[in-house]
Amino acid sequence: MGYDNNTAAVGVFEENNGKKPLHPGYLGKGIAVNYWVCAYALNQHRLGDEIGSTRLEETPFYRALTMSRGTVSVLDSNGVCWSRIWCVYELYLSLRLGNPNRSYDMYTACRHTWKGEVYEDPEERTAVGITSGLVAVDWGLHEKAVRESHFPIKLMEIGIGFCCSQARASSEQDRAQILEAIQDDGCRLEALVHAAVASSALDRVLSDPTSESRSRAFLKAVRKEPPPQLSVEVSDDERLAELLDALLEKNSCTALKLVASESVEIPGTIGQLSGLVCLELTDSARLRALPGQICDLLALETLILDRCEELRALPEQIGLLSNMKRLTLWGCANLECIPESLGHMQALMMLNLGRCYHVQSLPSTFGQLQSLSTLNCYCCYELAGLPEAISEIRTLELVDLRGCLELKVPEELYQRIGHNTNATVHRPSDQCKR
């Protein structure tokens, strides 16, 4: 079924502030949702009269789908809609153009207990969906992956086996006409459906050591049409390498959240994902170093390394990431130094070093960060001083130095910061606990 231009999608965000990849169907807060449901819109007892013998472009299916902003497949436990030719035609119309402003979502009935990251009480639910983007309860890619993890794995296996040419119809004439219309686009359509299903289950299949054949099948599906945004936890180095190889096949991934919980290092092939704009390695607790090849991700704007507790250092050439706007290292408890090349990040707006207990100094090039608005050094216990040039960063809005127990800053430097910028400065006097 499709939903039209006057609607938002299922469970979309009410507000975004430009920070989250919204569901493509979101139009704004408070806009009602309208759906065209073929089972209700067409008289199922007189389908011949409803559809007629006209060209496909004149059918209600075509007209409804081309007017809509996306498609929702409501699946039964056997995924029957993937095996019906008119449903396949609807998917073809929805996905053939590859328009990022269109969405393809899948929902099915499934009783489960859901608990969001920011909610205290679990919630009993009766349906679960795989969506093109984040929805209202998703605070990020990780929460989306958790929500979708309740989607039945057996239904997903049916999905990655979807084949256009095997679809059935009550009328052989309809089937032949639709397959002729789809022609060579059928392979791309299959790949898009396979990847949409498989990417939402990678957490489960890659973490199950007993499902080698299933892992291969799902990675093969992702390889054909890698998703633009992906969140996945991988606890095995070999599977991690296989995942990166799969994403490299078409190199279309722009946002990747990767929890490599058991990995000491990340394969250098990650530097070949040249389309990445956002990379998050949060909670990769054993990670000790980043590969130098990460400095080849020249499109990268956000790098999040929160709670990588064993991370000792950043690559010396990290400053080559000249498009970087947000670098966050919160809770990297063993990080010891920040490379001098950091000053080359002319676009950097936010630097978060909170709870980096062993960082003793900021680079001498720090004053070159002329776009920086936020510096968080909360509880950097061993930070001994600030570069004099920090007072020349006129874009500063917030400097948090609370709990920096060893920090010695001359009063005149505080005064220059206050005189040259509009920054709010939290001084070290408010201590924090380890």
Coordinates of C-alpha atoms in Angstrom, one line a residue:
M1 CA 0.0 0.0 0.0
G2 CA 1.1 3.5 -0.6
Y3 CA 0.8 6.8 1.4
D4 CA 0.3 10.1 -0.4
N5 CA 2.0 13.5 -0.5
N6 CA -0.1 14.9 2.3
T7 CA 1.2 12.4 4.8
A8 CA 4.0 11.5 7.1
A9 CA 5.2 7.8 7.4
V10 CA 4.5 5.4 10.1
G11 CA 5.8 6.7 13.5
V12 CA 8.0 9.5 12.1
F13 CA 9.9 12.1 14.1
E14 CA 8.1 15.1 15.4
E15 CA 11.2 17.1 15.5
N16 CA 14.8 16.7 14.3
N17 CA 16.9 19.8 14.4
G18 CA 18.9 18.5 11.5
K19 CA 20.7 15.8 13.6
K20 CA 19.0 12.6 12.6
P21 CA 18.4 10.8 9.3
L22 CA 14.6 11.1 9.1
H23 CA 12.3 8.7 7.5
P24 CA 12.0 9.9 3.9
G25 CA 8.2 10.2 4.3
Y26 CA 8.3 12.8 7.1
L27 CA 6.7 16.1 6.2
G28 CA 6.2 17.8 9.5
K29 CA 4.7 17.6 13.0
G30 CA 1.0 16.9 13.3
I31 CA 0.3 15.9 9.6
A32 CA -2.2 13.1 9.3
V33 CA -1.3 9.8 7.6
N34 CA -3.3 8.6 4.6
Y35 CA -2.8 5.3 3.0
W36 CA -4.0 3.8 -0.3
V37 CA -4.7 0.1 0.5
C38 CA -5.4 -1.9 -2.6
A39 CA -7.4 -4.5 -0.8
Y40 CA -9.9 -1.9 0.3
A41 CA -9.6 0.6 -2.6
L42 CA -10.5 -1.9 -5.2
N43 CA -13.5 -4.2 -5.3
Q44 CA -12.0 -7.6 -4.8
H45 CA -15.1 -9.3 -6.2
R46 CA -15.0 -7.3 -9.5
L47 CA -11.3 -6.9 -10.1
G48 CA -11.7 -7.3 -13.8
D49 CA -13.9 -4.2 -13.9
E50 CA -11.6 -2.3 -11.5
I51 CA -8.4 -3.0 -13.4
G52 CA -9.8 -3.6 -16.9
S53 CA -7.6 -4.6 -19.8
T54 CA -5.9 -1.2 -20.0
R55 CA -2.1 -0.6 -20.1
L56 CA -0.3 -1.0 -16.8
E57 CA 0.2 2.8 -16.7
E58 CA -3.5 3.3 -16.5
T59 CA -4.2 0.9 -13.7
P60 CA -5.2 2.1 -10.2
F61 CA -1.9 0.5 -8.9
Y62 CA 0.2 2.6 -11.1
R63 CA -1.6 5.9 -10.5
A64 CA -1.7 5.4 -6.7
L65 CA 2.0 4.4 -6.4
T66 CA 3.3 7.2 -8.6
M67 CA 1.4 9.7 -6.5
S68 CA 2.6 8.3 -3.2
R69 CA 5.7 9.0 -1.2
G70 CA 6.4 5.3 -0.4
T71 CA 5.2 1.8 0.1
V72 CA 4.4 -0.3 3.1
S73 CA 4.3 -4.1 2.8
V74 CA 2.2 -5.7 5.5
L75 CA 3.5 -9.3 5.6
D76 CA 1.9 -12.4 6.9
S77 CA 4.1 -15.1 8.5
N78 CA 4.8 -16.6 5.1
G79 CA 5.6 -13.4 3.2
V80 CA 3.0 -14.2 0.6
C81 CA 2.9 -10.7 -0.8
W82 CA 6.5 -11.2 -2.1
S83 CA 5.1 -14.1 -4.2
R84 CA 2.1 -12.2 -5.8
I85 CA 2.7 -10.5 -9.1
W86 CA 0.7 -7.4 -8.4
C87 CA 2.5 -6.9 -5.1
V88 CA 5.8 -7.3 -7.0
Y89 CA 4.6 -4.6 -9.4
E90 CA 3.9 -2.3 -6.6
L91 CA 7.4 -2.8 -5.2
Y92 CA 8.8 -2.2 -8.7
L93 CA 7.0 1.1 -9.0
S94 CA 8.2 2.1 -5.5
L95 CA 11.9 1.2 -5.8
R96 CA 12.7 1.3 -9.5
L97 CA 13.8 5.0 -9.5
G98 CA 16.0 4.7 -6.4
N99 CA 14.6 8.0 -5.2
P100 CA 15.9 8.8 -1.7
N101 CA 12.7 10.7 -1.0
R102 CA 10.7 7.5 -1.4
S103 CA 10.5 4.8 1.3
Y104 CA 9.9 1.1 1.4
D105 CA 8.9 -0.3 4.8
M106 CA 7.9 -3.8 5.9
Y107 CA 5.6 -4.5 8.9
T108 CA 4.4 -7.8 10.3
A109 CA 2.4 -9.0 13.3
C110 CA 4.7 -10.1 16.1
R111 CA 4.1 -10.0 19.8
H112 CA 7.3 -8.9 21.7
T113 CA 8.5 -6.8 24.6
W114 CA 10.3 -3.6 23.5
K115 CA 12.4 -1.3 25.6
G116 CA 13.8 1.9 24.2
E117 CA 17.1 3.3 25.4
V118 CA 15.4 6.3 27.0
Y119 CA 12.4 4.6 28.5
E120 CA 12.3 3.0 31.9
D121 CA 9.4 0.6 31.4
P122 CA 9.2 -2.1 28.8
E123 CA 6.3 -2.0 26.4
E124 CA 4.3 -4.9 25.0
R125 CA 3.9 -4.6 21.2
T126 CA 2.0 -6.6 18.6
A127 CA 3.8 -5.5 15.4
V128 CA 7.3 -4.8 14.3
G129 CA 8.7 -3.0 11.2
I130 CA 11.8 -2.6 9.1
T131 CA 11.9 1.0 7.9
S132 CA 13.8 3.1 5.4
G133 CA 14.9 5.6 8.0
L134 CA 14.6 6.4 11.7
V135 CA 11.2 6.6 13.2
A136 CA 9.9 8.4 16.4
V137 CA 11.2 6.0 18.9
D138 CA 14.7 5.7 17.3
W139 CA 17.2 8.0 18.8
G140 CA 19.9 6.8 16.4
L141 CA 21.0 3.9 14.2
H142 CA 21.6 1.6 17.2
E143 CA 18.0 2.1 18.5
K144 CA 16.7 1.4 15.0
A145 CA 18.6 -1.9 15.0
V146 CA 17.3 -2.9 18.4
R147 CA 13.7 -2.2 17.4
E148 CA 14.1 -4.2 14.1
S149 CA 15.8 -7.1 15.9
H150 CA 12.3 -8.3 16.9
F151 CA 11.4 -8.9 13.2
P152 CA 11.0 -12.7 12.7
I153 CA 14.2 -14.2 11.3
K154 CA 12.3 -16.9 9.3
L155 CA 10.4 -14.2 7.5
M156 CA 13.6 -12.4 6.7
E157 CA 15.0 -15.6 5.2
I158 CA 11.9 -15.7 2.9
G159 CA 12.6 -12.0 2.1
I160 CA 16.2 -12.6 1.0
G161 CA 14.9 -15.4 -1.3
F162 CA 12.4 -13.1 -3.0
C163 CA 12.4 -13.7 -6.8
C164 CA 10.4 -11.6 -9.3
S165 CA 10.1 -14.3 -11.9
Q166 CA 8.6 -16.8 -9.5
A167 CA 5.7 -14.5 -8.5
R168 CA 2.2 -15.9 -9.2
A169 CA -1.0 -14.3 -10.4
S170 CA -4.7 -15.3 -10.9
S171 CA -4.4 -14.3 -14.5
E172 CA -1.4 -15.5 -16.5
Q173 CA -1.9 -12.5 -18.8
D174 CA -1.4 -10.1 -15.9
R175 CA 1.8 -12.0 -14.9
A176 CA 3.2 -11.9 -18.4
Q177 CA 2.4 -8.2 -18.8
I178 CA 4.1 -7.2 -15.5
L179 CA 7.2 -9.3 -16.0
E180 CA 7.6 -7.7 -19.5
A181 CA 7.3 -4.3 -17.9
I182 CA 9.9 -5.1 -15.2
Q183 CA 12.3 -6.9 -17.6
D184 CA 16.0 -6.3 -16.6
D185 CA 15.0 -4.1 -13.6
G186 CA 13.9 -7.3 -11.8
C187 CA 17.4 -8.1 -10.7
R188 CA 17.8 -4.6 -9.1
L189 CA 14.4 -4.9 -7.5
E190 CA 15.4 -8.2 -5.9
A191 CA 18.7 -6.8 -4.7
L192 CA 17.0 -3.8 -3.1
V193 CA 14.5 -6.0 -1.2
H194 CA 17.2 -8.6 -0.2
A195 CA 19.4 -5.8 1.2
A196 CA 16.6 -4.0 3.0
V197 CA 15.8 -7.3 4.8
A198 CA 19.3 -8.6 5.4
S199 CA 20.8 -5.4 6.7
S200 CA 18.3 -5.2 9.6
A201 CA 19.3 -8.7 10.8
L202 CA 23.1 -8.6 10.5
D203 CA 23.5 -8.2 14.3
R204 CA 21.8 -11.5 14.9
V205 CA 23.3 -13.6 12.1
L206 CA 26.8 -12.4 12.5
S207 CA 26.8 -13.0 16.3
D208 CA 25.5 -16.5 15.9
P209 CA 28.5 -18.9 15.6
T210 CA 26.1 -21.8 14.6
S211 CA 24.7 -20.0 11.5
E212 CA 27.6 -19.9 9.1
S213 CA 25.4 -20.5 6.0
R214 CA 22.9 -17.9 7.1
S215 CA 25.7 -15.3 7.7
R216 CA 27.0 -15.9 4.1
A217 CA 23.5 -15.6 2.7
F218 CA 22.8 -12.3 4.5
L219 CA 26.2 -10.8 3.7
K220 CA 25.7 -11.8 0.1
A221 CA 22.4 -9.9 0.1
V222 CA 24.0 -6.8 1.6
R223 CA 26.9 -7.0 -0.9
K224 CA 24.5 -6.6 -3.8
E225 CA 22.9 -3.3 -2.6
P226 CA 24.7 -2.0 0.6
P227 CA 22.3 0.1 2.7
P228 CA 23.1 3.9 3.1
Q229 CA 22.9 3.6 6.9
L230 CA 23.8 0.6 9.0
S231 CA 24.3 -0.2 12.7
V232 CA 25.8 -3.6 13.5
E233 CA 27.7 -5.3 16.4
V234 CA 30.4 -7.8 15.4
S235 CA 32.3 -9.8 17.9
D236 CA 34.5 -11.8 15.5
D237 CA 37.4 -10.3 13.5
E238 CA 36.8 -12.5 10.5
R239 CA 33.1 -11.5 10.3
L240 CA 34.1 -7.9 10.7
A241 CA 36.4 -8.1 7.7
E242 CA 33.7 -9.9 5.7
L243 CA 31.2 -7.1 6.6
L244 CA 33.5 -4.4 5.4
D245 CA 34.2 -6.2 2.2
A246 CA 30.5 -6.5 1.6
L247 CA 30.0 -2.8 2.1
L248 CA 32.8 -2.0 -0.3
E249 CA 31.1 -3.8 -3.2
K250 CA 29.2 -0.6 -4.2
N251 CA 30.6 1.8 -1.6
S252 CA 27.2 3.5 -1.0
C253 CA 27.2 3.5 2.8
T254 CA 27.2 7.0 4.3
A255 CA 26.6 6.3 8.0
L256 CA 28.0 3.3 9.8
K257 CA 27.7 2.5 13.5
L258 CA 30.0 -0.4 14.2
V259 CA 30.5 -2.0 17.6
A260 CA 33.5 -4.2 17.3
S261 CA 33.3 -5.5 20.9
E262 CA 36.1 -8.0 20.8
S263 CA 38.4 -6.4 18.2
V264 CA 41.8 -4.9 19.1
E265 CA 42.0 -3.2 15.7
I266 CA 39.8 -2.3 12.8
P267 CA 40.8 -3.6 9.3
G268 CA 42.5 -0.9 7.1
T269 CA 39.9 -1.6 4.4
I270 CA 37.5 0.7 6.3
G271 CA 39.5 3.6 4.8
Q272 CA 38.1 2.6 1.4
L273 CA 34.5 3.4 2.4
S274 CA 35.0 6.8 0.7
G275 CA 31.3 7.8 0.9
L276 CA 31.2 7.7 4.7
V277 CA 29.9 10.9 6.3
C278 CA 29.4 9.5 9.8
L279 CA 31.4 6.8 11.5
E280 CA 30.7 5.6 15.0
L281 CA 32.7 3.0 16.9
T282 CA 31.2 3.5 20.3
D283 CA 31.7 0.8 22.9
S284 CA 34.4 -1.0 21.0
A285 CA 35.9 -1.6 24.4
R286 CA 39.1 -3.5 23.4
L287 CA 40.0 -1.2 20.5
R288 CA 43.5 0.1 21.0
A289 CA 44.2 2.0 17.8
L290 CA 42.6 3.2 14.6
P291 CA 44.1 2.2 11.3
G292 CA 46.0 5.0 9.5
Q293 CA 43.7 4.4 6.5
I294 CA 40.9 6.0 8.4
C295 CA 42.5 9.3 7.4
D296 CA 41.5 8.5 3.8
L297 CA 37.8 9.1 4.7
L298 CA 37.9 12.6 3.3
A299 CA 34.1 13.0 3.3
L300 CA 33.8 12.2 7.0
E301 CA 32.0 14.9 9.0
T302 CA 31.3 13.0 12.3
L303 CA 33.6 10.5 14.1
I304 CA 32.3 9.1 17.4
L305 CA 34.6 7.0 19.5
D306 CA 32.8 7.2 22.8
R307 CA 33.8 4.6 25.5
C308 CA 36.6 3.0 23.4
E309 CA 38.3 2.5 26.8
E310 CA 41.5 0.9 25.5
L311 CA 42.1 3.4 22.8
R312 CA 45.6 4.9 23.4
A313 CA 46.1 7.3 20.5
L314 CA 44.6 8.7 17.3
P315 CA 46.4 8.5 13.9
E316 CA 49.0 11.2 13.6
Q317 CA 47.5 12.4 10.3
I318 CA 43.9 12.6 11.7
G319 CA 43.9 16.3 10.6
L320 CA 43.6 15.2 7.0
L321 CA 39.9 14.8 7.7
S322 CA 39.3 18.5 6.8
N323 CA 35.5 18.1 6.5
M324 CA 35.2 16.9 10.1
K325 CA 32.6 18.8 12.1
R326 CA 32.2 16.6 15.2
L327 CA 34.8 14.6 16.9
T328 CA 33.8 12.9 20.1
L329 CA 36.0 10.8 22.4
W330 CA 33.9 10.7 25.5
G331 CA 35.1 8.0 28.0
C332 CA 38.2 7.1 26.1
A333 CA 39.8 6.6 29.5
N334 CA 43.3 5.6 28.3
L335 CA 43.7 8.1 25.5
E336 CA 46.9 10.0 26.2
C337 CA 47.5 12.6 23.5
I338 CA 45.8 14.5 20.7
P339 CA 47.8 14.8 17.5
E340 CA 49.2 18.1 16.4
S341 CA 47.5 17.7 13.0
L342 CA 44.1 18.3 14.7
G343 CA 44.5 22.0 14.0
H344 CA 44.1 21.3 10.3
M345 CA 40.4 20.4 10.9
Q346 CA 39.2 23.8 9.8
A347 CA 35.5 22.7 9.8
L348 CA 35.6 21.2 13.3
M349 CA 32.7 22.6 15.4
M350 CA 32.6 20.2 18.4
L351 CA 35.4 18.4 20.2
N352 CA 34.3 16.2 23.1
L353 CA 37.2 14.9 25.3
G354 CA 35.0 14.3 28.4
R355 CA 36.4 11.7 30.8
C356 CA 39.6 11.3 28.8
Y357 CA 41.4 11.0 32.1
H358 CA 45.0 10.9 30.8
V359 CA 45.1 13.6 28.2
Q360 CA 47.7 16.1 29.5
S361 CA 47.6 18.8 26.8
L362 CA 45.9 20.1 23.8
P363 CA 47.9 20.5 20.5
S364 CA 49.8 23.7 19.9
T365 CA 47.8 24.0 16.6
F366 CA 44.6 24.3 18.6
G367 CA 44.1 28.0 17.8
Q368 CA 43.7 27.1 14.1
L369 CA 40.3 25.6 14.9
Q370 CA 38.5 28.7 13.8
S371 CA 35.0 27.0 13.5
L372 CA 35.1 25.4 16.9
S373 CA 32.0 26.2 19.0
T374 CA 32.1 23.5 21.7
L375 CA 35.1 22.2 23.7
N376 CA 34.3 19.6 26.4
C377 CA 37.1 18.6 28.7
Y378 CA 34.9 17.5 31.5
C379 CA 36.9 15.4 34.0
C380 CA 40.2 15.4 32.0
Y381 CA 42.0 14.9 35.3
E382 CA 45.6 15.2 34.0
L383 CA 45.0 18.2 31.6
A384 CA 47.6 20.7 32.8
G385 CA 47.0 23.7 30.6
L386 CA 45.2 25.4 27.7
P387 CA 46.9 26.8 24.6
E388 CA 47.1 30.6 24.7
A389 CA 45.6 30.7 21.2
I390 CA 42.3 29.3 22.4
S391 CA 41.2 32.9 23.2
E392 CA 41.5 33.7 19.5
I393 CA 38.8 31.2 18.5
R394 CA 35.9 33.7 18.2
T395 CA 33.3 31.0 17.4
L396 CA 33.6 29.4 20.8
E397 CA 30.3 29.1 22.7
L398 CA 31.0 26.6 25.4
V399 CA 34.1 25.4 27.2
D400 CA 33.6 22.8 29.9
L401 CA 36.6 22.4 32.2
R402 CA 34.8 21.0 35.2
G403 CA 36.8 18.4 37.1
C404 CA 40.1 19.2 35.4
L405 CA 41.9 18.8 38.7
E406 CA 45.5 19.6 37.5
L407 CA 44.5 22.4 35.2
K408 CA 46.3 25.7 35.8
V409 CA 44.8 28.6 33.7
P410 CA 45.9 32.2 34.3
E411 CA 43.1 34.5 35.1
E412 CA 44.0 36.8 32.2
L413 CA 43.5 33.9 29.7
Y414 CA 39.9 33.4 31.1
Q415 CA 39.5 37.2 30.6
R416 CA 40.7 37.1 27.0
I417 CA 38.3 34.2 26.2
G418 CA 35.5 36.3 27.7
H419 CA 36.5 39.4 25.9
N420 CA 37.1 37.8 22.4
T421 CA 34.2 35.3 22.4
N422 CA 30.7 34.8 23.6
A423 CA 31.7 31.5 25.3
T424 CA 30.3 30.2 28.5
V425 CA 33.3 28.7 30.5
H426 CA 32.8 26.2 33.2
R427 CA 35.9 26.3 35.4
P428 CA 37.6 23.3 37.1
S429 CA 36.2 24.1 40.5
D430 CA 33.3 21.7 40.1
Q431 CA 34.9 18.4 40.6
C432 CA 33.7 15.1 39.2
K433 CA 34.0 11.5 40.3
R434 CA 36.1 8.8 38.6

